[in-house]
mmCIF file of C-alpha atoms and ligand atoms in Angstrom:
data_model
loop_
_atom_site.group_PDB
_atom_site.id
_atom_site.type_symbol
_atom_site.label_atom_id
_atom_site.label_comp_id
_atom_site.label_asym_id
_atom_site.label_seq_id
_atom_site.Cartn_x
_atom_site.Cartn_y
_atom_site.Cartn_z
ATOM 1 C CA UNK E 196 -26.031 -3.007 20.785
ATOM 2 C CA UNK E 197 -24.400 -4.897 17.964
ATOM 3 C CA UNK E 198 -20.964 -5.005 16.371
ATOM 4 C CA UNK E 199 -22.636 -3.872 13.131
ATOM 5 C CA UNK E 200 -23.919 -0.588 14.648
ATOM 6 C CA UNK E 201 -21.060 1.506 13.252
ATOM 7 C CA UNK E 202 -22.001 0.696 9.638
ATOM 8 C CA UNK E 203 -24.024 3.285 7.737
ATOM 9 C CA UNK E 204 -26.241 2.620 4.740
ATOM 10 C CA UNK E 205 -25.155 -1.046 4.424
ATOM 11 C CA UNK E 206 -28.370 -2.657 5.710
ATOM 12 C CA UNK E 207 -28.443 -5.258 2.940
ATOM 13 C CA UNK E 208 -24.888 -6.478 3.597
ATOM 14 C CA UNK E 209 -25.360 -6.413 7.362
ATOM 15 C CA UNK E 210 -28.557 -8.479 7.130
ATOM 16 C CA UNK E 211 -26.830 -11.072 4.957
ATOM 17 C CA UNK E 212 -23.895 -11.366 7.355
ATOM 18 C CA UNK E 213 -26.160 -11.593 10.393
ATOM 19 C CA UNK E 214 -28.059 -14.474 8.778
ATOM 20 C CA UNK E 215 -24.798 -16.230 7.944
ATOM 21 C CA UNK E 216 -23.504 -15.718 11.493
ATOM 22 C CA UNK E 217 -26.701 -17.272 12.855
ATOM 23 C CA UNK E 218 -26.230 -20.245 10.555
ATOM 24 C CA UNK E 219 -22.575 -20.469 11.598
ATOM 25 C CA UNK E 220 -23.749 -20.825 15.194
ATOM 26 C CA UNK E 221 -26.300 -23.446 14.161
ATOM 27 C CA UNK E 222 -23.523 -25.409 12.440
ATOM 28 C CA UNK E 223 -21.576 -25.577 15.692
ATOM 29 C CA UNK E 224 -24.755 -26.753 17.416
ATOM 30 C CA UNK E 225 -25.396 -29.330 14.707
ATOM 31 C CA UNK E 226 -28.753 -27.807 13.705
ATOM 32 C CA UNK E 227 -27.857 -25.969 10.497
ATOM 33 C CA UNK E 228 -29.957 -26.246 7.379
ATOM 34 C CA UNK E 229 -27.045 -26.089 4.963
ATOM 35 C CA UNK E 230 -29.339 -25.869 1.922
ATOM 36 C CA UNK E 231 -30.878 -22.622 3.042
ATOM 37 C CA UNK E 232 -30.048 -19.358 1.252
ATOM 38 C CA UNK E 233 -29.011 -18.041 4.655
ATOM 39 C CA UNK E 234 -26.281 -20.622 5.099
ATOM 40 C CA UNK E 235 -22.731 -19.878 6.105
ATOM 41 C CA UNK E 236 -19.977 -19.633 3.460
ATOM 42 C CA UNK E 237 -16.240 -20.102 4.018
ATOM 43 C CA UNK E 238 -14.994 -17.523 1.539
ATOM 44 C CA UNK E 239 -16.343 -13.986 1.154
ATOM 45 C CA UNK E 240 -15.343 -11.091 -1.064
ATOM 46 C CA UNK E 241 -16.321 -7.711 0.364
ATOM 47 C CA UNK E 242 -16.061 -4.821 -2.075
ATOM 48 C CA UNK E 243 -16.850 -1.133 -1.708
ATOM 49 C CA UNK E 244 -15.322 2.313 -2.223
ATOM 50 C CA UNK E 245 -12.780 3.670 0.286
ATOM 51 C CA UNK E 246 -14.447 4.738 3.501
ATOM 52 C CA UNK E 247 -17.563 2.635 2.921
ATOM 53 C CA UNK E 248 -16.512 0.444 5.816
ATOM 54 C CA UNK E 249 -14.971 -2.648 4.181
ATOM 55 C CA UNK E 250 -12.705 -3.428 7.095
ATOM 56 C CA UNK E 251 -15.286 -2.327 9.685
ATOM 57 C CA UNK E 252 -17.922 -4.702 8.341
ATOM 58 C CA UNK E 253 -15.380 -7.520 7.950
ATOM 59 C CA UNK E 254 -14.215 -7.171 11.543
ATOM 60 C CA UNK E 255 -17.833 -6.897 12.694
ATOM 61 C CA UNK E 256 -18.689 -10.105 10.839
ATOM 62 C CA UNK E 257 -15.604 -11.767 12.312
ATOM 63 C CA UNK E 258 -16.768 -10.636 15.762
ATOM 64 C CA UNK E 259 -20.264 -12.004 15.096
ATOM 65 C CA UNK E 260 -18.685 -15.378 14.282
ATOM 66 C CA UNK E 261 -16.502 -15.603 17.392
ATOM 67 C CA UNK E 262 -18.992 -14.019 19.832
ATOM 68 C CA UNK E 263 -21.189 -16.590 21.635
ATOM 69 C CA UNK E 264 -24.128 -14.184 21.193
ATOM 70 C CA UNK E 265 -23.575 -13.503 17.484
ATOM 71 C CA UNK E 266 -21.904 -10.093 17.815
ATOM 72 C CA UNK E 267 -23.338 -8.468 20.957
ATOM 73 C CA UNK E 268 -20.693 -5.737 20.835
ATOM 74 C CA UNK E 269 -20.142 -5.939 24.583
ATOM 75 C CA UNK E 270 -18.436 -9.216 25.490
ATOM 76 C CA UNK E 271 -14.661 -9.733 25.567
ATOM 77 C CA UNK E 272 -14.775 -11.608 22.237
ATOM 78 C CA UNK E 273 -16.498 -8.680 20.525
ATOM 79 C CA UNK E 274 -14.257 -6.058 22.084
ATOM 80 C CA UNK E 275 -11.085 -7.940 21.193
ATOM 81 C CA UNK E 276 -12.367 -8.602 17.683
ATOM 82 C CA UNK E 277 -13.088 -4.931 17.048
ATOM 83 C CA UNK E 278 -9.750 -3.877 18.578
ATOM 84 C CA UNK E 279 -7.877 -6.352 16.382
ATOM 85 C CA UNK E 280 -6.633 -8.417 19.326
ATOM 86 C CA UNK E 281 -8.803 -11.550 19.146
ATOM 87 C CA UNK E 282 -6.745 -14.750 19.007
ATOM 88 C CA UNK E 283 -9.027 -16.373 16.421
ATOM 89 C CA UNK E 284 -9.126 -13.418 14.061
ATOM 90 C CA UNK E 285 -6.271 -12.441 11.850
ATOM 91 C CA UNK E 286 -6.452 -9.060 10.151
ATOM 92 C CA UNK E 287 -4.012 -8.942 7.248
ATOM 93 C CA UNK E 288 -2.962 -5.634 5.723
ATOM 94 C CA UNK E 289 -0.348 -5.714 2.952
ATOM 95 C CA UNK E 290 3.055 -4.566 4.187
ATOM 96 C CA UNK E 291 4.260 -3.482 0.772
ATOM 97 C CA UNK E 292 2.612 -2.776 -2.545
ATOM 98 C CA UNK E 293 1.879 -6.448 -3.201
ATOM 99 C CA UNK E 294 1.381 -9.750 -1.418
ATOM 100 C CA UNK E 295 4.321 -12.015 -2.172
ATOM 101 C CA UNK E 296 4.183 -15.766 -2.470
ATOM 102 C CA UNK E 297 6.083 -16.097 0.833
ATOM 103 C CA UNK E 298 3.570 -13.871 2.664
ATOM 104 C CA UNK E 299 0.789 -16.008 1.275
ATOM 105 C CA UNK E 300 2.361 -19.366 2.138
ATOM 106 C CA UNK E 301 2.905 -18.395 5.754
ATOM 107 C CA UNK E 302 -0.605 -16.968 5.906
ATOM 108 C CA UNK E 303 -2.102 -20.227 4.685
ATOM 109 C CA UNK E 304 -0.047 -22.165 7.173
ATOM 110 C CA UNK E 305 -1.486 -20.060 9.982
ATOM 111 C CA UNK E 306 -4.987 -20.297 8.503
ATOM 112 C CA UNK E 307 -4.863 -24.069 8.834
ATOM 113 C CA UNK E 308 -4.593 -23.842 12.625
ATOM 114 C CA UNK E 309 -7.730 -24.682 14.550
ATOM 115 C CA UNK E 310 -9.417 -21.785 16.369
ATOM 116 C CA UNK E 311 -8.416 -21.605 20.025
ATOM 117 C CA UNK E 312 -11.235 -19.737 21.801
ATOM 118 C CA UNK E 313 -14.204 -19.999 19.486
ATOM 119 C CA UNK E 314 -15.474 -22.272 16.707
ATOM 120 C CA UNK E 315 -14.132 -20.194 13.845
ATOM 121 C CA UNK E 316 -10.747 -18.985 12.710
ATOM 122 C CA UNK E 317 -11.398 -15.841 10.669
ATOM 123 C CA UNK E 318 -8.843 -14.366 8.275
ATOM 124 C CA UNK E 319 -9.615 -10.831 7.098
ATOM 125 C CA UNK E 320 -7.437 -9.791 4.155
ATOM 126 C CA UNK E 321 -7.382 -6.153 3.086
ATOM 127 C CA UNK E 322 -6.609 -5.064 -0.465
ATOM 128 C CA UNK E 323 -6.856 -8.520 -1.963
ATOM 129 C CA UNK E 324 -6.365 -6.801 -5.335
ATOM 130 C CA UNK E 325 -2.684 -6.633 -4.410
ATOM 131 C CA UNK E 326 -2.077 -10.357 -4.751
ATOM 132 C CA UNK E 327 0.476 -11.217 -7.402
ATOM 133 C CA UNK E 328 -0.584 -13.962 -9.784
ATOM 134 C CA UNK E 329 1.581 -16.691 -8.197
ATOM 135 C CA UNK E 330 0.527 -15.670 -4.697
ATOM 136 C CA UNK E 331 -3.115 -15.693 -5.775
ATOM 137 C CA UNK E 332 -2.755 -19.298 -6.992
ATOM 138 C CA UNK E 333 -1.479 -20.334 -3.567
ATOM 139 C CA UNK E 334 -4.397 -18.590 -1.882
ATOM 140 C CA UNK E 335 -6.801 -20.180 -4.334
ATOM 141 C CA UNK E 336 -5.939 -23.696 -3.162
ATOM 142 C CA UNK E 337 -6.909 -22.820 0.372
ATOM 143 C CA UNK E 338 -10.122 -21.138 -0.781
ATOM 144 C CA UNK E 339 -11.069 -24.266 -2.712
ATOM 145 C CA UNK E 340 -10.488 -26.588 0.205
ATOM 146 C CA UNK E 341 -10.703 -24.450 3.315
ATOM 147 C CA UNK E 342 -9.536 -26.082 6.537
ATOM 148 C CA UNK E 343 -12.600 -26.821 8.694
ATOM 149 C CA UNK E 344 -13.498 -23.834 10.829
ATOM 150 C CA UNK E 345 -11.549 -21.351 8.705
ATOM 151 C CA UNK E 346 -13.391 -18.387 7.194
ATOM 152 C CA UNK E 347 -11.807 -16.061 4.630
ATOM 153 C CA UNK E 348 -13.036 -12.469 4.379
ATOM 154 C CA UNK E 349 -11.345 -10.812 1.410
ATOM 155 C CA UNK E 350 -11.655 -7.053 0.866
ATOM 156 C CA UNK E 351 -11.084 -5.035 -2.301
ATOM 157 C CA UNK E 352 -12.324 -1.751 -3.820
ATOM 158 C CA UNK E 353 -14.190 -3.515 -6.661
ATOM 159 C CA UNK E 354 -14.567 -7.103 -7.821
ATOM 160 C CA UNK E 355 -12.925 -6.193 -11.146
ATOM 161 C CA UNK E 356 -9.674 -5.688 -9.229
ATOM 162 C CA UNK E 357 -9.664 -9.313 -8.093
ATOM 163 C CA UNK E 358 -8.530 -12.346 -10.099
ATOM 164 C CA UNK E 359 -11.527 -14.097 -11.598
ATOM 165 C CA UNK E 360 -10.331 -17.418 -10.135
ATOM 166 C CA UNK E 361 -10.491 -15.979 -6.615
ATOM 167 C CA UNK E 362 -13.668 -14.009 -7.178
ATOM 168 C CA UNK E 363 -15.554 -17.013 -8.488
ATOM 169 C CA UNK E 364 -14.874 -18.946 -5.287
ATOM 170 C CA UNK E 365 -16.188 -16.246 -2.996
ATOM 171 C CA UNK E 366 -19.607 -15.073 -1.995
ATOM 172 C CA UNK E 367 -19.674 -11.408 -2.855
ATOM 173 C CA UNK E 368 -20.970 -8.591 -0.687
ATOM 174 C CA UNK E 369 -21.067 -5.136 -2.264
ATOM 175 C CA UNK E 370 -20.967 -2.042 -0.069
ATOM 176 C CA UNK E 371 -22.127 1.386 -1.214
ATOM 177 C CA UNK E 372 -20.829 4.882 -0.402
ATOM 178 C CA UNK E 373 -22.995 6.275 2.364
ATOM 179 C CA UNK E 374 -24.493 9.700 1.597
ATOM 180 C CA UNK E 375 -23.165 12.743 3.461
ATOM 181 C CA UNK E 376 -26.623 13.147 5.013
ATOM 182 C CA UNK E 377 -26.588 9.572 6.288
ATOM 183 C CA UNK E 378 -23.154 10.122 7.859
ATOM 184 C CA UNK E 379 -24.203 13.420 9.461
ATOM 185 C CA UNK E 380 -27.379 11.836 10.839
ATOM 186 C CA UNK E 381 -25.418 8.943 12.321
ATOM 187 C CA UNK E 382 -22.914 11.321 13.958
ATOM 188 C CA UNK E 383 -25.768 13.277 15.481
ATOM 189 C CA UNK E 384 -27.975 10.403 16.587
ATOM 190 C CA UNK E 385 -25.427 7.834 17.645
ATOM 191 C CA UNK E 386 -22.649 10.010 19.011
ATOM 192 C CA UNK E 387 -24.601 13.130 20.005
ATOM 193 C CA UNK E 388 -22.551 15.430 17.746
ATOM 194 C CA UNK E 389 -24.011 18.897 17.179
ATOM 195 C CA UNK E 390 -25.810 18.969 13.764
ATOM 196 C CA UNK E 391 -23.628 21.754 12.302
ATOM 197 C CA UNK E 392 -20.449 19.992 13.321
ATOM 198 C CA UNK E 393 -21.855 16.690 11.995
ATOM 199 C CA UNK E 394 -22.594 18.245 8.591
ATOM 200 C CA UNK E 395 -19.135 19.830 8.421
ATOM 201 C CA UNK E 396 -17.415 16.554 9.408
ATOM 202 C CA UNK E 397 -19.372 14.451 6.904
ATOM 203 C CA UNK E 398 -18.490 16.851 4.084
ATOM 204 C CA UNK E 399 -14.839 17.287 5.092
ATOM 205 C CA UNK E 400 -14.341 13.526 5.433
ATOM 206 C CA UNK E 401 -15.548 12.975 1.868
ATOM 207 C CA UNK E 402 -17.686 9.988 2.779
ATOM 208 C CA UNK E 403 -15.141 8.289 5.087
ATOM 209 C CA UNK E 404 -17.188 7.346 8.120
ATOM 210 C CA UNK E 405 -14.318 6.806 10.540
ATOM 211 C CA UNK E 406 -12.667 10.015 9.454
ATOM 212 C CA UNK E 407 -15.932 11.942 9.851
ATOM 213 C CA UNK E 408 -16.318 10.699 13.373
ATOM 214 C CA UNK E 409 -12.739 11.625 14.280
ATOM 215 C CA UNK E 410 -13.145 15.106 12.791
ATOM 216 C CA UNK E 411 -16.412 15.669 14.618
ATOM 217 C CA UNK E 412 -15.206 14.517 17.995
ATOM 218 C CA UNK E 413 -11.518 15.349 18.212
ATOM 219 C CA UNK E 414 -10.216 18.891 18.154
ATOM 220 C CA UNK E 415 -6.640 17.744 17.494
ATOM 221 C CA UNK E 416 -7.813 15.976 14.323
ATOM 222 C CA UNK E 417 -9.447 19.204 13.128
ATOM 223 C CA UNK E 418 -6.320 21.157 13.988
ATOM 224 C CA UNK E 419 -4.158 18.736 11.998
ATOM 225 C CA UNK E 420 -6.512 19.061 9.059
ATOM 226 C CA UNK E 421 -6.322 22.856 9.176
ATOM 227 C CA UNK E 422 -2.522 22.660 9.167
ATOM 228 C CA UNK E 423 -2.581 20.450 6.084
ATOM 229 C CA UNK E 424 -5.079 22.619 4.221
ATOM 230 C CA UNK E 425 -2.938 25.638 4.995
ATOM 231 C CA UNK E 426 0.050 24.080 3.215
ATOM 232 C CA UNK E 427 -0.956 24.884 -0.398
ATOM 233 C CA UNK E 428 -0.662 28.581 0.420
ATOM 234 C CA UNK E 429 2.620 28.143 2.311
ATOM 235 C CA UNK E 430 4.725 26.353 -0.311
ATOM 236 C CA UNK E 431 6.589 29.608 -1.032
ATOM 237 C CA UNK E 432 10.126 28.298 -0.779
ATOM 238 C CA UNK E 433 11.893 24.975 -0.949
ATOM 239 C CA UNK E 434 12.964 25.417 2.667
ATOM 240 C CA UNK E 435 9.330 25.852 3.699
ATOM 241 C CA UNK E 436 8.473 22.657 1.789
ATOM 242 C CA UNK E 437 11.166 20.705 3.628
ATOM 243 C CA UNK E 438 9.993 22.023 6.983
ATOM 244 C CA UNK E 439 6.395 21.095 6.229
ATOM 245 C CA UNK E 440 7.394 17.585 5.086
ATOM 246 C CA UNK E 441 9.172 17.038 8.390
ATOM 247 C CA UNK E 442 6.165 18.365 10.260
ATOM 248 C CA UNK E 443 3.766 16.027 8.415
ATOM 249 C CA UNK E 444 5.865 12.991 9.282
ATOM 250 C CA UNK E 445 6.514 14.051 12.891
ATOM 251 C CA UNK E 446 2.809 14.691 13.519
ATOM 252 C CA UNK E 447 1.768 11.427 11.854
ATOM 253 C CA UNK E 448 4.195 9.519 14.081
ATOM 254 C CA UNK E 449 3.082 11.323 17.228
ATOM 255 C CA UNK E 450 -0.587 10.680 16.432
ATOM 256 C CA UNK E 451 0.163 7.032 15.653
ATOM 257 C CA UNK E 452 1.923 6.659 19.021
ATOM 258 C CA UNK E 453 -1.044 8.059 20.847
ATOM 259 C CA UNK E 454 -3.325 5.557 19.106
ATOM 260 C CA UNK E 455 -1.233 2.379 19.259
ATOM 261 C CA UNK E 456 0.672 2.703 22.548
ATOM 262 C CA UNK E 457 -2.405 2.194 24.755
ATOM 263 C CA UNK E 458 -3.419 -0.796 22.583
ATOM 264 C CA UNK E 459 0.062 -2.333 22.933
ATOM 265 C CA UNK E 460 -0.094 -1.892 26.698
ATOM 266 C CA UNK E 461 -3.560 -3.405 26.774
ATOM 267 C CA UNK E 462 -2.320 -6.436 24.811
ATOM 268 C CA UNK E 463 0.445 -7.037 27.350
ATOM 269 C CA UNK E 464 -1.986 -6.521 30.210
ATOM 270 C CA UNK E 465 -4.336 -9.130 28.698
ATOM 271 C CA UNK E 466 -1.505 -11.641 28.467
ATOM 272 C CA UNK E 467 -0.502 -11.050 32.066
ATOM 273 C CA UNK E 468 -4.104 -11.516 33.155
ATOM 274 C CA UNK E 469 -4.398 -14.685 31.063
ATOM 275 C CA UNK E 470 -1.317 -16.083 32.780
ATOM 276 C CA UNK E 471 -2.645 -15.206 36.220
ATOM 277 C CA UNK E 472 -0.703 -12.076 37.082
ATOM 278 C CA UNK E 473 -0.672 -11.436 40.811
ATOM 279 C CA UNK E 474 -1.424 -14.995 41.882
ATOM 280 C CA UNK E 475 0.795 -17.414 43.757
ATOM 281 C CA UNK E 476 3.631 -18.833 41.661
ATOM 282 C CA UNK E 477 3.440 -15.990 39.160
ATOM 283 C CA UNK E 478 7.236 -15.747 38.903
ATOM 284 C CA UNK E 479 7.367 -19.263 37.435
ATOM 285 C CA UNK E 480 5.398 -18.239 34.381
ATOM 286 C CA UNK E 481 7.308 -15.008 33.760
ATOM 287 C CA UNK E 482 9.283 -16.708 30.995
ATOM 288 C CA UNK E 483 6.119 -17.933 29.266
ATOM 289 C CA UNK E 484 4.682 -14.444 29.467
ATOM 290 C CA UNK E 485 7.796 -13.026 27.843
ATOM 291 C CA UNK E 486 7.500 -15.369 24.892
ATOM 292 C CA UNK E 487 3.792 -14.629 24.519
ATOM 293 C CA UNK E 488 4.544 -10.906 24.566
ATOM 294 C CA UNK E 489 7.174 -11.461 21.907
ATOM 295 C CA UNK E 490 4.617 -13.179 19.685
ATOM 296 C CA UNK E 491 2.509 -10.075 20.023
ATOM 297 C CA UNK E 492 5.338 -7.861 18.799
ATOM 298 C CA UNK E 493 4.671 -8.638 15.163
ATOM 299 C CA UNK E 494 1.011 -7.827 15.626
ATOM 300 C CA UNK E 495 1.948 -4.534 17.312
ATOM 301 C CA UNK E 496 4.365 -3.720 14.506
ATOM 302 C CA UNK E 497 1.730 -4.427 11.843
ATOM 303 C CA UNK E 498 -0.801 -2.336 13.708
ATOM 304 C CA UNK E 499 1.624 0.569 13.944
ATOM 305 C CA UNK E 500 2.374 0.404 10.230
ATOM 306 C CA UNK E 501 -1.333 0.323 9.421
ATOM 307 C CA UNK E 502 -2.224 3.279 11.653
ATOM 308 C CA UNK E 503 0.718 5.331 10.382
ATOM 309 C CA UNK E 504 -0.248 4.641 6.796
ATOM 310 C CA UNK E 505 -3.813 5.803 7.617
ATOM 311 C CA UNK E 506 -2.371 9.066 8.940
ATOM 312 C CA UNK E 507 -0.461 9.647 5.700
ATOM 313 C CA UNK E 508 -3.546 8.741 3.670
ATOM 314 C CA UNK E 509 -5.522 11.412 5.480
ATOM 315 C CA UNK E 510 -2.966 14.072 4.616
ATOM 316 C CA UNK E 511 -3.143 13.055 0.959
ATOM 317 C CA UNK E 512 -6.929 12.841 0.985
ATOM 318 C CA UNK E 513 -7.283 16.335 2.494
ATOM 319 C CA UNK E 514 -4.877 17.824 -0.042
ATOM 320 C CA UNK E 515 -6.590 16.045 -2.941
ATOM 321 C CA UNK E 516 -9.915 17.438 -1.721
ATOM 322 C CA UNK E 517 -8.443 20.939 -1.621
ATOM 323 C CA UNK E 518 -7.147 20.819 -5.205
ATOM 324 C CA UNK E 519 -10.335 19.122 -6.362
ATOM 325 C CA UNK E 520 -12.144 22.209 -5.048
ATOM 326 C CA UNK E 521 -9.687 24.475 -6.907
ATOM 327 C CA UNK E 522 -10.409 22.523 -10.089
ATOM 328 C CA UNK E 523 -14.168 22.821 -9.556
ATOM 329 C CA UNK E 524 -13.886 26.604 -9.287
ATOM 330 C CA UNK E 525 -11.577 26.730 -12.330
ATOM 331 C CA UNK E 526 -14.067 24.750 -14.394
ATOM 332 C CA UNK E 527 -16.908 27.042 -13.346
ATOM 333 C CA UNK E 528 -18.848 24.227 -11.694
ATOM 334 C CA UNK E 529 -21.371 25.056 -9.009
ATOM 335 C CA UNK E 530 -21.066 21.692 -7.254
ATOM 336 C CA UNK E 531 -20.564 22.115 -3.496
ATOM 337 C CA UNK E 532 -16.957 22.422 -2.312
ATOM 338 C CA UNK E 533 -15.571 19.889 0.141
ATOM 339 C CA UNK E 534 -13.808 22.757 1.883
ATOM 340 C CA UNK E 535 -16.568 25.337 1.725
ATOM 341 C CA UNK E 536 -15.077 27.178 4.711
ATOM 342 C CA UNK E 537 -11.900 27.827 2.681
ATOM 343 C CA UNK E 538 -13.708 29.189 -0.377
ATOM 344 C CA UNK E 539 -11.794 32.513 -0.413
ATOM 345 C CA UNK E 540 -8.414 30.761 -0.369
ATOM 346 C CA UNK E 541 -9.552 28.264 -3.008
ATOM 347 C CA UNK E 542 -10.868 30.951 -5.340
ATOM 348 C CA UNK E 543 -7.614 32.894 -5.011
ATOM 349 C CA UNK E 544 -5.531 29.880 -6.068
ATOM 350 C CA UNK E 545 -8.022 29.030 -8.811
ATOM 351 C CA UNK E 546 -7.593 32.515 -10.271
ATOM 352 C CA UNK E 547 -3.793 32.530 -10.075
ATOM 353 C CA UNK E 548 -3.159 29.095 -11.650
ATOM 354 C CA UNK E 549 -4.377 27.000 -14.572
ATOM 355 C CA UNK E 550 -6.492 23.861 -14.421
ATOM 356 C CA UNK E 551 -3.610 21.984 -16.111
ATOM 357 C CA UNK E 552 -1.447 22.922 -13.118
ATOM 358 C CA UNK E 553 -4.153 21.814 -10.702
ATOM 359 C CA UNK E 554 -4.396 18.436 -12.451
ATOM 360 C CA UNK E 555 -0.630 18.021 -12.151
ATOM 361 C CA UNK E 556 -0.852 18.834 -8.464
ATOM 362 C CA UNK E 557 -3.541 16.187 -7.995
ATOM 363 C CA UNK E 558 -1.343 13.740 -9.925
ATOM 364 C CA UNK E 559 1.660 14.310 -7.709
ATOM 365 C CA UNK E 560 -0.432 13.645 -4.611
ATOM 366 C CA UNK E 561 -1.527 10.336 -6.109
ATOM 367 C CA UNK E 562 2.082 9.509 -6.962
ATOM 368 C CA UNK E 563 3.073 10.254 -3.384
ATOM 369 C CA UNK E 564 0.639 7.622 -2.194
ATOM 370 C CA UNK E 565 2.224 5.060 -4.543
ATOM 371 C CA UNK E 566 5.681 6.091 -3.333
ATOM 372 C CA UNK E 567 4.710 5.636 0.301
ATOM 373 C CA UNK E 568 3.278 2.195 -0.484
ATOM 374 C CA UNK E 569 6.555 1.365 -2.201
ATOM 375 C CA UNK E 570 8.350 2.242 1.059
ATOM 376 C CA UNK E 571 9.989 5.461 -0.101
ATOM 377 C CA UNK E 572 11.238 7.351 2.952
ATOM 378 C CA UNK E 573 8.176 9.371 4.054
ATOM 379 C CA UNK E 574 10.033 12.655 4.600
ATOM 380 C CA UNK E 575 11.538 12.405 1.092
ATOM 381 C CA UNK E 576 8.179 11.484 -0.420
ATOM 382 C CA UNK E 577 6.434 14.479 1.166
ATOM 383 C CA UNK E 578 9.343 16.815 0.328
ATOM 384 C CA UNK E 579 9.095 15.823 -3.316
ATOM 385 C CA UNK E 580 5.339 16.265 -3.217
ATOM 386 C CA UNK E 581 5.397 19.730 -1.661
ATOM 387 C CA UNK E 582 8.164 20.967 -3.949
ATOM 388 C CA UNK E 583 6.071 19.858 -6.926
ATOM 389 C CA UNK E 584 2.923 21.415 -5.476
ATOM 390 C CA UNK E 585 4.942 24.644 -5.300
ATOM 391 C CA UNK E 586 5.968 24.302 -8.927
ATOM 392 C CA UNK E 587 3.872 21.744 -10.847
ATOM 393 C CA UNK E 588 6.073 22.172 -13.933
ATOM 394 C CA UNK E 589 8.543 19.912 -12.111
ATOM 395 C CA UNK E 590 6.239 16.976 -12.702
ATOM 396 C CA UNK E 591 7.319 15.243 -15.918
ATOM 397 C CA UNK E 592 4.540 15.562 -18.437
ATOM 398 C CA UNK E 593 2.654 12.409 -19.292
ATOM 399 C CA UNK E 594 3.274 10.832 -15.878
HETATM 400 ZN ZN1 ZN T 831 -20.162 -10.435 21.873
#
């Protein structure tokens, strides 16, 4: 078993990271050959399309660096790393649309701290394309002269999205979109999913590995998806749109709770164990525990925001896939539909609307994503989206 097992079709990148992790261990043992092509680097830029596993591979690499066995996937270091609760790994996801200079300064301050459990302090930054120019300059200084033991793993969709100054100081790893066949095979072989279900999930997830696995293994996830894909044919009235918007947000919050609450409890449990819960004199450290739990609150809050935003992204991705299928039918293409099982419904909508309307509908879904990133109230954002899906003429032309 290895922390890299969940990656599909990224053998080249995985091999490079494994070699670097081995060298990283040799450095701590004082036996590294720093001139070798396999040597460790302090700043990495990991690029790849959505769903290719940018954050999965970054967290796996981080785990390989903090695990005494180079990423066994079984020890406490590996498990905490993959769950996002390792003390020496910081996983940064932008809270708003951009990284501000204040975010960046406080990040760099934290990055300068020495690792506490392992030899490396790993900072994984998602969406590094969202650094503003001034914030990027601050980050740049730390990339140029990294504190000893600090490793930066920067993630972005493509290297073109990243400032040249940052890019040129990083070692780049490029991920590819795994094929639907590769995803289906992995679901079948690694998780024992029935081949038909695996093929359906790979197609429906549009190349997102994590999403494919959730669809294949969780009936609630499939149910939620069906509800969403039913919406285009239910946007008959404004009232219906408002009800559906509320439903989307309520379900996303409920699903987020069911994902993050056990993790929050586990975090607190780990702290209590670390402080010796149940042993003599435990009461004396209760105050220390409280302050440690408080420090975890920010992490829990960030995690909740991240998971909730993933839930919203899924809704938007499923709807985009649906209208993409409508557009395919309207343009007479014989490419396979993402939602083959909904072909009748898709053909009906394709016949009763124009491709210009479909394009507007796809546009408004994209705009909704921007609005959510810009912290527009989610219910309002989805209401506006559904009302425009009902009547795409509402979308200002040229936007
Ligand atoms: Zn391990």
